[in-house]
PDB file of C-alpha atoms and ligand atoms in Angstrom:
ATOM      1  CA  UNK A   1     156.178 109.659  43.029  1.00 42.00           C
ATOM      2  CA  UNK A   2     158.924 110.263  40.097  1.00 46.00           C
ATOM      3  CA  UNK A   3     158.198 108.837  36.595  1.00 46.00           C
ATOM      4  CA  UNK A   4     161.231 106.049  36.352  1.00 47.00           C
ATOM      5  CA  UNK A   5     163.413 107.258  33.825  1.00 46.00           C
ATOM      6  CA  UNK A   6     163.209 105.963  30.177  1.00 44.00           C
ATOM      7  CA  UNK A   7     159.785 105.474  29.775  1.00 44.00           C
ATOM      8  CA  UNK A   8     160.486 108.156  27.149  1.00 48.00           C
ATOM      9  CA  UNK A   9     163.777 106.555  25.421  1.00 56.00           C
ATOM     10  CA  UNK A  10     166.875 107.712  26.759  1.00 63.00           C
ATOM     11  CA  UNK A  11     167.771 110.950  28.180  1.00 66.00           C
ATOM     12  CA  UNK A  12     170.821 112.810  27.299  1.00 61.00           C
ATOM     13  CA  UNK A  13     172.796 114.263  30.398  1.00 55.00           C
ATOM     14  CA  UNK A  14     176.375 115.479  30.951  1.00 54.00           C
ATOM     15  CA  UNK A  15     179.122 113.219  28.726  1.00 60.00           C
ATOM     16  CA  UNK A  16     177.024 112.174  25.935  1.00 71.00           C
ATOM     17  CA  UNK A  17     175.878 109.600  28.068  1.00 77.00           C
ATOM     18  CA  UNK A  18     172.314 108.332  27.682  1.00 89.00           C
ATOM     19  CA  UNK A  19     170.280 107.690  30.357  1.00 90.00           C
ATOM     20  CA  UNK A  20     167.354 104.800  30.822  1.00 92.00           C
ATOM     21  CA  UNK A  21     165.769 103.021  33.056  1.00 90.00           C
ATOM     22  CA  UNK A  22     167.979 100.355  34.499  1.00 91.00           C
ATOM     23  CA  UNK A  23     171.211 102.408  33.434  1.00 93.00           C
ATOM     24  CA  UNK A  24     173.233 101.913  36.971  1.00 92.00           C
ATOM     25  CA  UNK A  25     174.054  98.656  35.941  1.00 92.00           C
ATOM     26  CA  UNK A  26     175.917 100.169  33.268  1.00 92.00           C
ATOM     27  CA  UNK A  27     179.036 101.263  35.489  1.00 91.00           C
ATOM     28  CA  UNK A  28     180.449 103.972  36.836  1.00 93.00           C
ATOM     29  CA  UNK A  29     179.048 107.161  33.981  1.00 92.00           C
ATOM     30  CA  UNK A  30     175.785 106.286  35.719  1.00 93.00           C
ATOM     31  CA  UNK A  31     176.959 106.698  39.550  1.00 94.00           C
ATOM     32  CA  UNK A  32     174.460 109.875  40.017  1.00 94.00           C
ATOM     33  CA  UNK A  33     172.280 108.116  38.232  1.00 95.00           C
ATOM     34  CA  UNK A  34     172.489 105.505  41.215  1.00 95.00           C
ATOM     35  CA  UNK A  35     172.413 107.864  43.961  1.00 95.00           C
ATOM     36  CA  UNK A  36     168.955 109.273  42.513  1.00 94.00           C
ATOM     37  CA  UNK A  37     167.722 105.822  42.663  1.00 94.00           C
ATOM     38  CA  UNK A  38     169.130 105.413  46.251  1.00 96.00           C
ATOM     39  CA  UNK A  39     167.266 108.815  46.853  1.00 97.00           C
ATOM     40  CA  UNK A  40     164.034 107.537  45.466  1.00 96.00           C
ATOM     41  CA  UNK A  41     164.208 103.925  47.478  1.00 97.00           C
ATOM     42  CA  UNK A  42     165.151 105.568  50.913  1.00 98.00           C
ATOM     43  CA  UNK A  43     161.904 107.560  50.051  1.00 98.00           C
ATOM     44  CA  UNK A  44     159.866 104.326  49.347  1.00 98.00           C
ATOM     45  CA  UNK A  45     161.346 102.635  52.468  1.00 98.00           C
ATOM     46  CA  UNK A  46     160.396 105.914  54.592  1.00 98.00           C
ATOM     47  CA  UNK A  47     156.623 106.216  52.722  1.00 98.00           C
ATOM     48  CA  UNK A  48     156.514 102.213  53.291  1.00 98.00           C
ATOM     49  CA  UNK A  49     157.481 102.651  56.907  1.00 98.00           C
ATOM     50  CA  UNK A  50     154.538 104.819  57.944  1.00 98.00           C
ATOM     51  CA  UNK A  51     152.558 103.230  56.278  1.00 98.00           C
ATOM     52  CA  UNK A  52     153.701 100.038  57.973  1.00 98.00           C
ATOM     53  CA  UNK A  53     153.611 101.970  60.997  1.00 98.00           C
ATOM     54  CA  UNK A  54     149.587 102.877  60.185  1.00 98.00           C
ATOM     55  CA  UNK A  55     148.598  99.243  59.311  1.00 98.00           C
ATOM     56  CA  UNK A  56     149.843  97.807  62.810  1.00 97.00           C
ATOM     57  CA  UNK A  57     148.413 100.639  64.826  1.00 97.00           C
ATOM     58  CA  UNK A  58     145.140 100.181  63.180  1.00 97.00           C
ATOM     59  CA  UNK A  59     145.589  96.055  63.178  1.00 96.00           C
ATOM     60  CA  UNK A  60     145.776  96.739  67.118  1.00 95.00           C
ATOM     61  CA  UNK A  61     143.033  98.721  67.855  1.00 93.00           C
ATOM     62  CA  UNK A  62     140.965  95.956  65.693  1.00 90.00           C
ATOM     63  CA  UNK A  63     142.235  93.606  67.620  1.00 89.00           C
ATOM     64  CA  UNK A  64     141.623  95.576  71.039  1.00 88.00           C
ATOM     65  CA  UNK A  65     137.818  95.955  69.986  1.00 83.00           C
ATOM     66  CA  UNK A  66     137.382  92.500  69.361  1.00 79.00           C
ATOM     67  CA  UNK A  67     138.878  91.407  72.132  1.00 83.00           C
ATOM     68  CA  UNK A  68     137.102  93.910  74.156  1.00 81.00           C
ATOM     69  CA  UNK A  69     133.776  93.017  72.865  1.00 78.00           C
ATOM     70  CA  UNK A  70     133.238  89.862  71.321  1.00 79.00           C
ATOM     71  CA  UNK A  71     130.060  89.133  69.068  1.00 84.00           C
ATOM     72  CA  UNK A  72     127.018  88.174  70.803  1.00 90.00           C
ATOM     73  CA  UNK A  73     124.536  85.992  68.567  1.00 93.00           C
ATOM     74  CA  UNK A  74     120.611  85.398  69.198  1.00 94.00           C
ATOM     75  CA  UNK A  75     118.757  82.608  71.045  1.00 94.00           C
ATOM     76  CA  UNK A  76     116.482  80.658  69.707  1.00 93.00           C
ATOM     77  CA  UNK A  77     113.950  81.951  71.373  1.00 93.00           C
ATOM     78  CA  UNK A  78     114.679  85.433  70.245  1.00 92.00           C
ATOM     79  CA  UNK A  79     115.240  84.647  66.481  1.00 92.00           C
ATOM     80  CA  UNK A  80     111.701  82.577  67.302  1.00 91.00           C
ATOM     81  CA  UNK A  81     110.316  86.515  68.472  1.00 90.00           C
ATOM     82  CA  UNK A  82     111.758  87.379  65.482  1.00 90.00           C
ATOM     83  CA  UNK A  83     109.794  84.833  63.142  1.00 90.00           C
ATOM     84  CA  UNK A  84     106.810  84.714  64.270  1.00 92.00           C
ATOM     85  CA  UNK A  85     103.925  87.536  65.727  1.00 90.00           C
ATOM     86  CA  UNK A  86     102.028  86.858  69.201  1.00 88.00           C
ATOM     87  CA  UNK A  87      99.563  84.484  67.639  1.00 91.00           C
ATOM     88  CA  UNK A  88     102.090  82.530  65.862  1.00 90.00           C
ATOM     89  CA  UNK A  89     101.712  83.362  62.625  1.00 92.00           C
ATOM     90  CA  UNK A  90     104.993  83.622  60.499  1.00 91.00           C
ATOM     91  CA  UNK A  91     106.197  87.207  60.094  1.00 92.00           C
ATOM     92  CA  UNK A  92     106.676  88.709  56.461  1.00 92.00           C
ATOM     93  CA  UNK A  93     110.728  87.599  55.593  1.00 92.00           C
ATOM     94  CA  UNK A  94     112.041  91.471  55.004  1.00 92.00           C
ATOM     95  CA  UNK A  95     109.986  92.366  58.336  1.00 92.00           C
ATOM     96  CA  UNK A  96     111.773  89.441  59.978  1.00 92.00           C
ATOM     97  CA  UNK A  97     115.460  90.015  58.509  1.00 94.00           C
ATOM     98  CA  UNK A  98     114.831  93.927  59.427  1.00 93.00           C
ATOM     99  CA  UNK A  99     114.229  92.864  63.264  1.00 92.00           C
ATOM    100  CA  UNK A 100     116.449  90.496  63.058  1.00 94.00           C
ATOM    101  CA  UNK A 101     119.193  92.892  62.490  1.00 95.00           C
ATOM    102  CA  UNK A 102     118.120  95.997  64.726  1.00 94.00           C
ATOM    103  CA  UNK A 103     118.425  92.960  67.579  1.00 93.00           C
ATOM    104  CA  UNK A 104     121.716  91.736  66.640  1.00 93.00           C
ATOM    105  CA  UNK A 105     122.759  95.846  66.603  1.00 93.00           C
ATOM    106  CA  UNK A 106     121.205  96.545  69.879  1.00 92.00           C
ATOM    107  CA  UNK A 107     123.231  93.271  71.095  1.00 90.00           C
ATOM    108  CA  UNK A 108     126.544  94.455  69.755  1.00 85.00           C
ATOM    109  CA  UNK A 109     127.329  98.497  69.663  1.00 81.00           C
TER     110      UNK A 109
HETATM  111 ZN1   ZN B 201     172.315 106.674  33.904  1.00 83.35          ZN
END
């Protein structure tokens, strides 16, 4: 995207008029000064636009997946399997997180 003007100090154009950031509310010596700027904003709309454009398509298809399938939880008897081995002695916590997780994926992809 262009630098805005003036950042520098003032630029000198045609007329001996200086030129700055802001300068098309100075009047009429600065009307091509005002159609750059109307340049540079139909750009911005246009870039803002697809963007826009992007963001709601994407939005959508979010919302289509989650709508399509919603997120299914564990039992209590499966975060139980989970917990605890087959003679009911409590499972080691990163063991149990770890299964906990590969059943919640299996559940949901
Ligand atoms: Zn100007």
């Amino acid at each position: 995207m262009e630098k805005a003007s003036g950042s520098e100090g003032g630029r000198e154009m045609n007329e001996g008029t200086t030129h700055y950031a802001g300068c098309i509310q100075a009047g009429p010596k600065h009307y091509e000064c005002a159609l750059q700027e109307v340049g540079r904003l139909r750009n911005t709309i246009t870039d803002l636009r697809v963007k826009l454009a992007a963001a709601r398509q994407e939005t959508e298809i979010q919302i289509f997946k989650a709508e399509k399938k919603p997120w299914v939880g564990l039992t209590d008897e499966q975060i139980k399997q989970c917990s605890y081995d087959a003679d009911g002695f409590m499972i080691d916590r990163e063991v149990a997180m770890r299964a906990v997780e590969a059943k919640l994926k299996e559940k949901n992809t």
